[in-house]
CSV table of C-alpha atoms and ligand atoms in Angstrom, one decimal:
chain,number,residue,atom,x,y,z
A,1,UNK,CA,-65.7,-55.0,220.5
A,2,UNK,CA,-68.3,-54.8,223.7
A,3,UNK,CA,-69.1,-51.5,223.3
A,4,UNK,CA,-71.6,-49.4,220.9
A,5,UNK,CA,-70.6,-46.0,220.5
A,6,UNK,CA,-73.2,-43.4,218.8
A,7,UNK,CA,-73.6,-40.2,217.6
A,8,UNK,CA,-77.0,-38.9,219.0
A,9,UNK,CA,-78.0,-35.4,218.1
A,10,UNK,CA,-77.6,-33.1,220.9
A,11,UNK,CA,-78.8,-30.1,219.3
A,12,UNK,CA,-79.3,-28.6,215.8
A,13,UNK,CA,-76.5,-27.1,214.2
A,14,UNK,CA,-76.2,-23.5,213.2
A,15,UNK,CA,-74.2,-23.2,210.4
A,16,UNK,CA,-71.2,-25.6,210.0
A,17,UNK,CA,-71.7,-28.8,211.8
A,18,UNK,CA,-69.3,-29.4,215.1
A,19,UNK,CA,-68.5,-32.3,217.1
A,20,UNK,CA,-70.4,-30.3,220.1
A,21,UNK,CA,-73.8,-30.6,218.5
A,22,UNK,CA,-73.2,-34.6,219.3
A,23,UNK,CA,-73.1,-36.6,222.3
A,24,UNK,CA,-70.9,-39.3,221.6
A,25,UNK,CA,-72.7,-42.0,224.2
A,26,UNK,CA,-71.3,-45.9,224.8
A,27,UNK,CA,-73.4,-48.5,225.8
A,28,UNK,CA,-72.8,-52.4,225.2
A,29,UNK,CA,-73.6,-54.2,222.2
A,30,UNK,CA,-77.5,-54.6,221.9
A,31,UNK,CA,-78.9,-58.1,221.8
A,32,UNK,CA,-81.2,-58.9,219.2
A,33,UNK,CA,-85.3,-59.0,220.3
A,34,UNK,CA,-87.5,-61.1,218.6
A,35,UNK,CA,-87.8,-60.1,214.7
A,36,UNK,CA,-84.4,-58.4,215.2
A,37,UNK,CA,-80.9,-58.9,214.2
A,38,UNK,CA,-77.9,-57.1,215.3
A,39,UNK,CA,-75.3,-55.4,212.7
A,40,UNK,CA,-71.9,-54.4,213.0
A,41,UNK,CA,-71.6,-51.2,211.5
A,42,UNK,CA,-68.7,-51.2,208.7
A,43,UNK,CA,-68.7,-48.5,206.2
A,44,UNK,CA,-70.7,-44.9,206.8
A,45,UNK,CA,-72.2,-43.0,204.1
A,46,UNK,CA,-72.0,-39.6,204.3
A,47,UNK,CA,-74.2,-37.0,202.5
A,48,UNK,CA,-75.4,-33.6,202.2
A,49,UNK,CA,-79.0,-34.9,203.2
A,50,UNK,CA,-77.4,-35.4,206.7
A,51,UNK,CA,-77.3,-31.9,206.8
A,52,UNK,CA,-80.7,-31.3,206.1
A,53,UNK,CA,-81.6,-33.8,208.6
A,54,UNK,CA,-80.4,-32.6,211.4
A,55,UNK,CA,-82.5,-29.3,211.3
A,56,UNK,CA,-85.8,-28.6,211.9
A,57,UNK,CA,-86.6,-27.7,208.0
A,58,UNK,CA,-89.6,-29.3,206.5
A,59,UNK,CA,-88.4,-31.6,204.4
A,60,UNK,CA,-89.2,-35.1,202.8
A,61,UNK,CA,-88.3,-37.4,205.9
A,62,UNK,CA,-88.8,-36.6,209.3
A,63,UNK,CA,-86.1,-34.8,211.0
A,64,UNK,CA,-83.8,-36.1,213.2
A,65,UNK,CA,-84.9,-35.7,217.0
A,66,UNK,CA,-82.7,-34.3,219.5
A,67,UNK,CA,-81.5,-37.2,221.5
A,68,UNK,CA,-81.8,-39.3,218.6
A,69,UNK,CA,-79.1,-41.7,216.9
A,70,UNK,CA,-78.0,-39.5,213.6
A,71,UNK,CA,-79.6,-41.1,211.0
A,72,UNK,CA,-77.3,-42.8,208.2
A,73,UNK,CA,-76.8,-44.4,205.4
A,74,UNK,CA,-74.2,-47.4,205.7
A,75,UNK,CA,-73.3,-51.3,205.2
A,76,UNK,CA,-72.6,-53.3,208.3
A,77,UNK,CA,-72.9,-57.2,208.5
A,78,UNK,CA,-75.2,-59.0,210.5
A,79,UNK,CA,-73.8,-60.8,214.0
A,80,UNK,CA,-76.7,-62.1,215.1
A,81,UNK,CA,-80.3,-62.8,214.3
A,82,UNK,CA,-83.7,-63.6,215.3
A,83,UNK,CA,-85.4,-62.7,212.0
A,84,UNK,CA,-85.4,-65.2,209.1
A,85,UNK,CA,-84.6,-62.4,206.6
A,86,UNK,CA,-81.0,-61.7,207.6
A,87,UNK,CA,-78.7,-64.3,209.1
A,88,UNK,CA,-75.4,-64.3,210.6
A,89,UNK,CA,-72.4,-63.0,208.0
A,90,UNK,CA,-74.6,-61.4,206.0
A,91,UNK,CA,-73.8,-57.8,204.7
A,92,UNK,CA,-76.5,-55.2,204.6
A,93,UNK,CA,-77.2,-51.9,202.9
A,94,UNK,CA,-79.3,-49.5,204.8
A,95,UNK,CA,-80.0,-46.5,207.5
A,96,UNK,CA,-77.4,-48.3,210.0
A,97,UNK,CA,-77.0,-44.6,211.6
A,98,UNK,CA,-73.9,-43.0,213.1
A,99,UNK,CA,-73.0,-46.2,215.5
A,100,UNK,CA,-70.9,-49.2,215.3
A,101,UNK,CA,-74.1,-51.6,216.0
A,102,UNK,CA,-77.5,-51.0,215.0
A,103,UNK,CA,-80.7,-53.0,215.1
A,104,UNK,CA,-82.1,-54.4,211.4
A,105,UNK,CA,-86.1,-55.0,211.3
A,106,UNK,CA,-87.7,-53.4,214.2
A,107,UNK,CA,-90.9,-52.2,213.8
A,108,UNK,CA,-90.7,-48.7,213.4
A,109,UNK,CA,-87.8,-49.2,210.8
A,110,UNK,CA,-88.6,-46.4,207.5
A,111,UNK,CA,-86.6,-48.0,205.1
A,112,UNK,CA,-85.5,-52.0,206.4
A,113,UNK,CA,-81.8,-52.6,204.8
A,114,UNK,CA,-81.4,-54.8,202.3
A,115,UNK,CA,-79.5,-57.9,202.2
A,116,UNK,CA,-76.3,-57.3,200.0
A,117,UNK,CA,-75.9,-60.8,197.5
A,118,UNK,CA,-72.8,-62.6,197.5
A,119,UNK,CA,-70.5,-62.7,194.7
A,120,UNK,CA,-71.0,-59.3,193.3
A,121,UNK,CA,-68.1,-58.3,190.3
A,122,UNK,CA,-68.4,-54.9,191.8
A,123,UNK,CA,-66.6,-53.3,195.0
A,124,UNK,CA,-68.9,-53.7,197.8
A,125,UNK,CA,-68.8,-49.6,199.0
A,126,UNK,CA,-70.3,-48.3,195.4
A,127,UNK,CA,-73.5,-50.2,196.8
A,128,UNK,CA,-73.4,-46.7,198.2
A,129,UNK,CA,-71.8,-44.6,195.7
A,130,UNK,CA,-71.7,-45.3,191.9
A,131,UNK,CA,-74.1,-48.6,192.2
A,132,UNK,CA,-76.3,-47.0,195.1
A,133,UNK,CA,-78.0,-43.7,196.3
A,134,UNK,CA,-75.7,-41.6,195.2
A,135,UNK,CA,-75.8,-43.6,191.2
A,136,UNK,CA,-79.2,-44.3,191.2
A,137,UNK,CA,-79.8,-40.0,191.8
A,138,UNK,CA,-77.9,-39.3,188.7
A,139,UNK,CA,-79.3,-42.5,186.8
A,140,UNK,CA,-83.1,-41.4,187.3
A,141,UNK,CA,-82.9,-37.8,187.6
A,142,UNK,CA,-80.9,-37.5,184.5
A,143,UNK,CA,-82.5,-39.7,182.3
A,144,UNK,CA,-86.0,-39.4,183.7
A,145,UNK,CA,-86.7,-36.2,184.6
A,146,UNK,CA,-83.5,-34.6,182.5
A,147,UNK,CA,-84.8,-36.6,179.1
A,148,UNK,CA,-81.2,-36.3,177.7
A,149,UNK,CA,-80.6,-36.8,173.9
A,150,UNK,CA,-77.8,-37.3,171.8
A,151,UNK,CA,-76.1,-34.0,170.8
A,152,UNK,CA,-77.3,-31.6,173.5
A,153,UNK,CA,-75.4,-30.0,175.9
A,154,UNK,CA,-75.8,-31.2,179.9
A,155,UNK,CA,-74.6,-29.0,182.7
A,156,UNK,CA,-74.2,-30.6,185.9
A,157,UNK,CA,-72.3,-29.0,189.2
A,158,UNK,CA,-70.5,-30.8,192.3
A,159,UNK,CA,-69.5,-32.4,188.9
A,160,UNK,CA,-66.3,-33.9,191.0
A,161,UNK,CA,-69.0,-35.2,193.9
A,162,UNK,CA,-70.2,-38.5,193.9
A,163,UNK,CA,-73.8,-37.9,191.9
A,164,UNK,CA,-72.2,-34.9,189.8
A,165,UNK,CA,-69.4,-37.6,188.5
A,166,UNK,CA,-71.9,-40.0,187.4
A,167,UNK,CA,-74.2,-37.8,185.8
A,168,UNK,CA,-71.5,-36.1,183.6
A,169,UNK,CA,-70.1,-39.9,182.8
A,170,UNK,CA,-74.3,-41.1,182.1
A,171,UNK,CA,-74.1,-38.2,180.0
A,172,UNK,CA,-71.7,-38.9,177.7
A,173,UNK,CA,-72.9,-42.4,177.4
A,174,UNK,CA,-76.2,-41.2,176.4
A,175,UNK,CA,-74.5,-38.7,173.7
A,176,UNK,CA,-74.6,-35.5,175.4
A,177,UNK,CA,-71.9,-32.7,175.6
A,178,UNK,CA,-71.0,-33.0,178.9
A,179,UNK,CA,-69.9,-30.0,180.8
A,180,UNK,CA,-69.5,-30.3,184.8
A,181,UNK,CA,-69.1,-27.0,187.0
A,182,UNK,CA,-66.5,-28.2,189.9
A,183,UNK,CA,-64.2,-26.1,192.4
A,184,UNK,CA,-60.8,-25.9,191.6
A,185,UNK,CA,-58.5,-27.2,188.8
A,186,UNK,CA,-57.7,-30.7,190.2
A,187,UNK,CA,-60.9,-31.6,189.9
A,188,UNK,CA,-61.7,-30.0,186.4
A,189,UNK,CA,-58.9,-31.8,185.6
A,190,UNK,CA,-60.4,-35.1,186.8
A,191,UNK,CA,-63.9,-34.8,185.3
A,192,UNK,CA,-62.2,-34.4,182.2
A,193,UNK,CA,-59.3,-36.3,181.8
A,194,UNK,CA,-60.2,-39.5,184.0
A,195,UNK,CA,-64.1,-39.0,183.2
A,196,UNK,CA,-64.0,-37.8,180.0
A,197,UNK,CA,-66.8,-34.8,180.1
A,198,UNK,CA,-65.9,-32.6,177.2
A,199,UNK,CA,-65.2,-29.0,179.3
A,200,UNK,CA,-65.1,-28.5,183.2
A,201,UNK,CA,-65.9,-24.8,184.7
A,202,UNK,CA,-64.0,-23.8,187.5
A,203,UNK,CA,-66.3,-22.2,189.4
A,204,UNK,CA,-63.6,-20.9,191.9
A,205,UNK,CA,-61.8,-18.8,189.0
A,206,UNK,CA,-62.7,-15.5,189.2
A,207,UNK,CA,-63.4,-16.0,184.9
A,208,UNK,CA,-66.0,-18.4,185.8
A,209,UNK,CA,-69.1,-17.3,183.8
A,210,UNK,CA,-66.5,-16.9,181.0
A,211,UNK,CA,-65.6,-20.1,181.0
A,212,UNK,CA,-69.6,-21.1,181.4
A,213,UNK,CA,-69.8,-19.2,178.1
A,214,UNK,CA,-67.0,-20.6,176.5
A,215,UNK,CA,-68.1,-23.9,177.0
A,216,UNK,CA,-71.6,-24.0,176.2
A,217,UNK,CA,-71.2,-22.2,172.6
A,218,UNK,CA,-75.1,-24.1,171.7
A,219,UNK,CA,-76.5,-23.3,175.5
A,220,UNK,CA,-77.5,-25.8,177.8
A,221,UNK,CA,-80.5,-28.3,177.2
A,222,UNK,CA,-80.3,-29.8,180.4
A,223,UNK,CA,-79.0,-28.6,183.8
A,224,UNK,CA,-78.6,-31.2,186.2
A,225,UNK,CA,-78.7,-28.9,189.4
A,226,UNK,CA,-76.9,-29.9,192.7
A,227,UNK,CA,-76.0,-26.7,194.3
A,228,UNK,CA,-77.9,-23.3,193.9
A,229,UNK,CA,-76.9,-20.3,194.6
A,230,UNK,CA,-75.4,-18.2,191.5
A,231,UNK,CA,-74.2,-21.4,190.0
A,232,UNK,CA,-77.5,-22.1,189.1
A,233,UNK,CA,-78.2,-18.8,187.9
A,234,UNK,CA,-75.8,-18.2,185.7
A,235,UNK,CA,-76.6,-21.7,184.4
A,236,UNK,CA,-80.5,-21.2,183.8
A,237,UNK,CA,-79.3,-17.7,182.3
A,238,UNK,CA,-78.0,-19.8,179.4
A,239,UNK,CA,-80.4,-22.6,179.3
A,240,UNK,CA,-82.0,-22.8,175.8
A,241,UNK,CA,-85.9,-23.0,174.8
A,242,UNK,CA,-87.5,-26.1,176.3
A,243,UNK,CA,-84.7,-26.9,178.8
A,244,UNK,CA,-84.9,-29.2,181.5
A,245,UNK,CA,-83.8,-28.8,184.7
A,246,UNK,CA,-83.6,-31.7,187.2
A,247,UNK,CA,-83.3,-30.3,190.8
A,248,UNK,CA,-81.6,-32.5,192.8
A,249,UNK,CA,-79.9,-30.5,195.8
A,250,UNK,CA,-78.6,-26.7,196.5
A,251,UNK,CA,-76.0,-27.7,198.9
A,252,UNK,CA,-74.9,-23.9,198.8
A,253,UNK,CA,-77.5,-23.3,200.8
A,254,UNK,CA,-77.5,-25.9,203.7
A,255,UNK,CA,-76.0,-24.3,206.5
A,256,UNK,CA,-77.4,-21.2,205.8
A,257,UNK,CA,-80.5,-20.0,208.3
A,258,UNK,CA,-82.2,-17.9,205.4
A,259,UNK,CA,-83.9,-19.5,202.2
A,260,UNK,CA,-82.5,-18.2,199.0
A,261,UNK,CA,-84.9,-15.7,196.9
A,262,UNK,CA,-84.7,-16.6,193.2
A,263,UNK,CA,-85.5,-14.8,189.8
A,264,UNK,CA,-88.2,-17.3,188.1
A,265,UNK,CA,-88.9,-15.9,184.8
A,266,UNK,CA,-86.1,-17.2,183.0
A,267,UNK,CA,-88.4,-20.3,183.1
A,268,UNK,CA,-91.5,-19.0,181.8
A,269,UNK,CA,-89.5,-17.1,179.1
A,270,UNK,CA,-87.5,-20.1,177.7
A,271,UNK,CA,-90.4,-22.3,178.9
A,272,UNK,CA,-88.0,-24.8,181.1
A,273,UNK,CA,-89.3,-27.3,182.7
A,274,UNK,CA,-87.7,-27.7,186.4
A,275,UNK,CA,-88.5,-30.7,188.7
A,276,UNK,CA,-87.3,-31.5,192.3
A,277,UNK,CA,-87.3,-35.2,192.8
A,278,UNK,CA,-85.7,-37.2,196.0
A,279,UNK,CA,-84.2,-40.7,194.8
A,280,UNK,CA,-86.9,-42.4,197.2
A,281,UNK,CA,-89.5,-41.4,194.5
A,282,UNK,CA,-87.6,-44.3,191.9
A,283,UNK,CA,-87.4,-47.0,195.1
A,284,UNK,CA,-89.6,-49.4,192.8
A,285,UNK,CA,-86.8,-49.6,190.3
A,286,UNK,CA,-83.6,-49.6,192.7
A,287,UNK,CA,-82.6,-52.8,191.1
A,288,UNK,CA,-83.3,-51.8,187.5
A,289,UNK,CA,-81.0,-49.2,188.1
A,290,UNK,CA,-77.9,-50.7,190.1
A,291,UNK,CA,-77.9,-53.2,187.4
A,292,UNK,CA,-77.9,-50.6,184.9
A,293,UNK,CA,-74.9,-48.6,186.5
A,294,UNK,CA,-73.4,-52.0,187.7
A,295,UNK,CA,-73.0,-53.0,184.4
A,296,UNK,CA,-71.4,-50.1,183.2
A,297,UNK,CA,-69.0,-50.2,186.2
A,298,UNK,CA,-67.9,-53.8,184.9
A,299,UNK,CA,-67.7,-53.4,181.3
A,300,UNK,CA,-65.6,-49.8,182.0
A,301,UNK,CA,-67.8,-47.1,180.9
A,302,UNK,CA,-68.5,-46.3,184.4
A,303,UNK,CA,-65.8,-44.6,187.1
A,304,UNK,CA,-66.5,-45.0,190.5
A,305,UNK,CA,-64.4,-42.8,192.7
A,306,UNK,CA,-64.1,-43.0,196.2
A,307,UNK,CA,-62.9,-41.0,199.5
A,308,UNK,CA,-62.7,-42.7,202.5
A,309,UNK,CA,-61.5,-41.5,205.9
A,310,UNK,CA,-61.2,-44.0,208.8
A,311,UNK,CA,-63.0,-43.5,212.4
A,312,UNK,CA,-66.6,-43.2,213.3
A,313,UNK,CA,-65.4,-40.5,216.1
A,314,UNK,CA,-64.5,-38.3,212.6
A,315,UNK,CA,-68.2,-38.5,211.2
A,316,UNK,CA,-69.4,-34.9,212.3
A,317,UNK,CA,-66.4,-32.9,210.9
A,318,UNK,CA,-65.5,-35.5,208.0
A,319,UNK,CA,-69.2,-34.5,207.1
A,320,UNK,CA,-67.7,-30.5,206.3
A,321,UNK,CA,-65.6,-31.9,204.0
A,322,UNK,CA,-69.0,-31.9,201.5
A,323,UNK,CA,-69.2,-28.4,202.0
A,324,UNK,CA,-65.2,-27.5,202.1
A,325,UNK,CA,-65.4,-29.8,198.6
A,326,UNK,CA,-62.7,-31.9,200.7
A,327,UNK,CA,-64.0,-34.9,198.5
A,328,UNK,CA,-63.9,-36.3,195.1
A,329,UNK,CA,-66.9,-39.0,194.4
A,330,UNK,CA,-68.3,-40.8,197.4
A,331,UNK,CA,-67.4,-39.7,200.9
A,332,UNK,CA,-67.3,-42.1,202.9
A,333,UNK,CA,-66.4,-42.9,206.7
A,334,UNK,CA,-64.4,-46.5,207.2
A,335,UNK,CA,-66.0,-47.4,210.6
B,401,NAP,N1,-82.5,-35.5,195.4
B,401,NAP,C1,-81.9,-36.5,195.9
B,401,NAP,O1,-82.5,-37.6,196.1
B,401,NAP,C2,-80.4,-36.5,196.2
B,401,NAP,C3,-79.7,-37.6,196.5
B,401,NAP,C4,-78.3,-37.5,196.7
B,401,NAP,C5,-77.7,-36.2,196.7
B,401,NAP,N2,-78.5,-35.1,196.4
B,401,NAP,C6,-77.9,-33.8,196.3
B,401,NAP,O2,-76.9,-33.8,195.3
B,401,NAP,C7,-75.9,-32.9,195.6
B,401,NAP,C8,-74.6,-33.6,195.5
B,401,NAP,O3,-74.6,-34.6,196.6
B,401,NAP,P1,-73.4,-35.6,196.7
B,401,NAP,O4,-73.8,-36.6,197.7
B,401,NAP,O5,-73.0,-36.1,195.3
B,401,NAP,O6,-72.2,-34.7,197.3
B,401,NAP,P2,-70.8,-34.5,196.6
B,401,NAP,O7,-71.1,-33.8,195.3
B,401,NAP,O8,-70.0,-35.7,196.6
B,401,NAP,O9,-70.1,-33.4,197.6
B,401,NAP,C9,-70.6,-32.1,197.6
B,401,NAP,C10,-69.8,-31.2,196.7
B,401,NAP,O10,-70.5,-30.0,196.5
B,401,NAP,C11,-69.6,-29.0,196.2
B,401,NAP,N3,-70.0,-27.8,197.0
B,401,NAP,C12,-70.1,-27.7,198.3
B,401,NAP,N4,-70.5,-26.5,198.6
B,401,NAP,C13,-70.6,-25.8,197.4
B,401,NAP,C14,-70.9,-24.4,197.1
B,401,NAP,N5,-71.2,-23.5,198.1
B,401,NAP,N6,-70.8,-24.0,195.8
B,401,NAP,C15,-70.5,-24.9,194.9
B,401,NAP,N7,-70.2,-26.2,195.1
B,401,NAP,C16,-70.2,-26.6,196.4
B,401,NAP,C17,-68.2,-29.5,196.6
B,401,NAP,O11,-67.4,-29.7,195.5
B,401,NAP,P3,-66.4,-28.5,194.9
B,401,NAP,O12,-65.1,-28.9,195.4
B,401,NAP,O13,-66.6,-28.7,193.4
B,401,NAP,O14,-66.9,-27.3,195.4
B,401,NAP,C18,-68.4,-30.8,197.3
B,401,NAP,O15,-67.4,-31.8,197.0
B,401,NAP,C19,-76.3,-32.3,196.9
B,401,NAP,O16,-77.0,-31.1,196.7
B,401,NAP,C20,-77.2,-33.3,197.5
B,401,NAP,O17,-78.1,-32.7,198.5
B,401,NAP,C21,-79.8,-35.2,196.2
């Protein structure tokens, strides 16, 4: 292939993302500059935080500008180099962006990709998923800032998604009563018969905070919180006396314009402690962590799953499927 193709951002979505808030531009293949190397984009990951960085919102990186190349996570091999670091044929892991080329170590590079070792025992996409961003969220904001113990009850929603999964599944390694809160009953069915959690909530049943009920008989101890909204709610309503509540993402709230008003004294009451953390907090102990989940992967305690959909030109509305809940585990885009 000659020519790059890239999503730049055209203009911030309202709402729902569309294909029309993209240009879709081709140029040829860069060459490498000096301190450069050149990657052939392979595998896209895609993630709520795309969302968020499309708009104008503050938020923990900088947005994406209008005219820019969306930003992405992704692993691409390298097919030519001028810096020492990477050489030709090796695979990376890193912001490779919504392209089919993209340009490791330039200077104004916020996070340089890493170089992806050879020989792994695991599956070279849950560098993304189950082994990667997605793993290391549930890894440290469960057992960091969620200080799990053996015997309570967790909560986690988008318990189907690709952090929900391995939360539930951390979970019930560490001990807990797992409970995940997931749309629909092929996925409840999924987090508890191929995961293993010990209940699943249907939040799409109209008996949904029945079933909440039902299924946390001791309360919760520990809500690991990825989507807002009543879910949450409900959930805090239940939480019991010294809680904790790790808040890792309201994707409910992502295409909406407004901000969300919330009810807070639930956590003075029950004196919960709630924490937002972003994964790049833990990037000193990235390693420490995909060996952890790695490991677990290998020896079977660990489940990695995986949806993949082929075609870079399908990246904007393969992106809804996060909010439709069109995926189970990683989404990811097959370049
Ligand atoms: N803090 C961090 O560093 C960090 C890092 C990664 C991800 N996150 C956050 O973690 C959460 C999960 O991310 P992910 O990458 O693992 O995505 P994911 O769970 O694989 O996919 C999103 C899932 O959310 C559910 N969902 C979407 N809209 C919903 C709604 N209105 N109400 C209830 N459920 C809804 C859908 O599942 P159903 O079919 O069950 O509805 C969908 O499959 C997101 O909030 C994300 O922003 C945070």
């Amino acid at each position: 292939m000659t020519i790059n193709r890239q999503f730049r951002l055209k203009r911030r979505p309202v709402g729902r993302v569309t294909r029309d808030d993209f240009d879709l531009v081709e140029s040829p293949v860069p060459e490498p500059g000096e301190g450069e190397a050149v990657v052939r984009n392979l595998y896209l990951s895609l993630d709520p935080t795309n969302r968020i960085w499309m708009s104008d919102q503050p938020q923990y990186m900088p947005p994406v500008a209008i005219g820019e190349v969306m930003r992405g996570g992704g692993i691409g091999r390298v097919v030519a180099s001028r810096n020492p670091a990477f050489k030709e044929g090796d695979l990376v892991n890193g912001l490779v962006g919504w392209q089919d080329y993209s340009i490791a170590g330039g200077p104004s590079e916020l996070f340089p990709p890493t170089v992806i070792p050879d020989g792994l025992p695991i599956p070279v996409t849950t560098l993304m998923g189950a082994c990667g961003m997605t793993g290391l969220t549930a890894y440290f904001g469960l057992t960091e800032i969620g200080q799990p113990k053996p015997g309570e009850t967790l909560v986690v929603s988008a318990a189907a998604g690709a952090v929900g999964s391995v939360v539930g599944q951390i979970g019930r390694i560490m001990g807990m009563r797992v409970v995940g809160i997931a749309g629909g009953p092929e996925k409840c069915r999924f987090i508890t018969e191929e995961l293993g959690f010990d209940a699943a909530v249907d939040y799409k049943a109209a008996d949904w905070r029945e079933q909440l009920k039902a299924a946390t008989p001791k309360g919760i101890d520990v809500n690991f919180e990825n989507v807002g909204g009543e879910i949450m709610e409900a959930v805090v309503a239940r939480m019991n006396l010294y809680g904790r509540m790790p808040l890792c993402g309201m994707i409910s709230t992502y295409n909406d314009t407004t901000r969300p008003r919330y009810d807070i004294s639930p956590f003075l009451m029950k004196r919960i402690r709630l924490q937002g953390f972003i994964i790049i907090d833990f990037k000193d102990r990235y390693i420490e962590g995909s060996m952890q989940l790695a490991q677990w992967l290998v020896e079977g305690k660990l489940k990695a799953r995986e949806t993949v959909v082929d075609g870079l030109e399908n990246a904007p509305e393969t992106l809804n499927m996060l909010f439709d809940g069109g995926n189970t585990g990683k989404l990811i885009v097959k370049i």
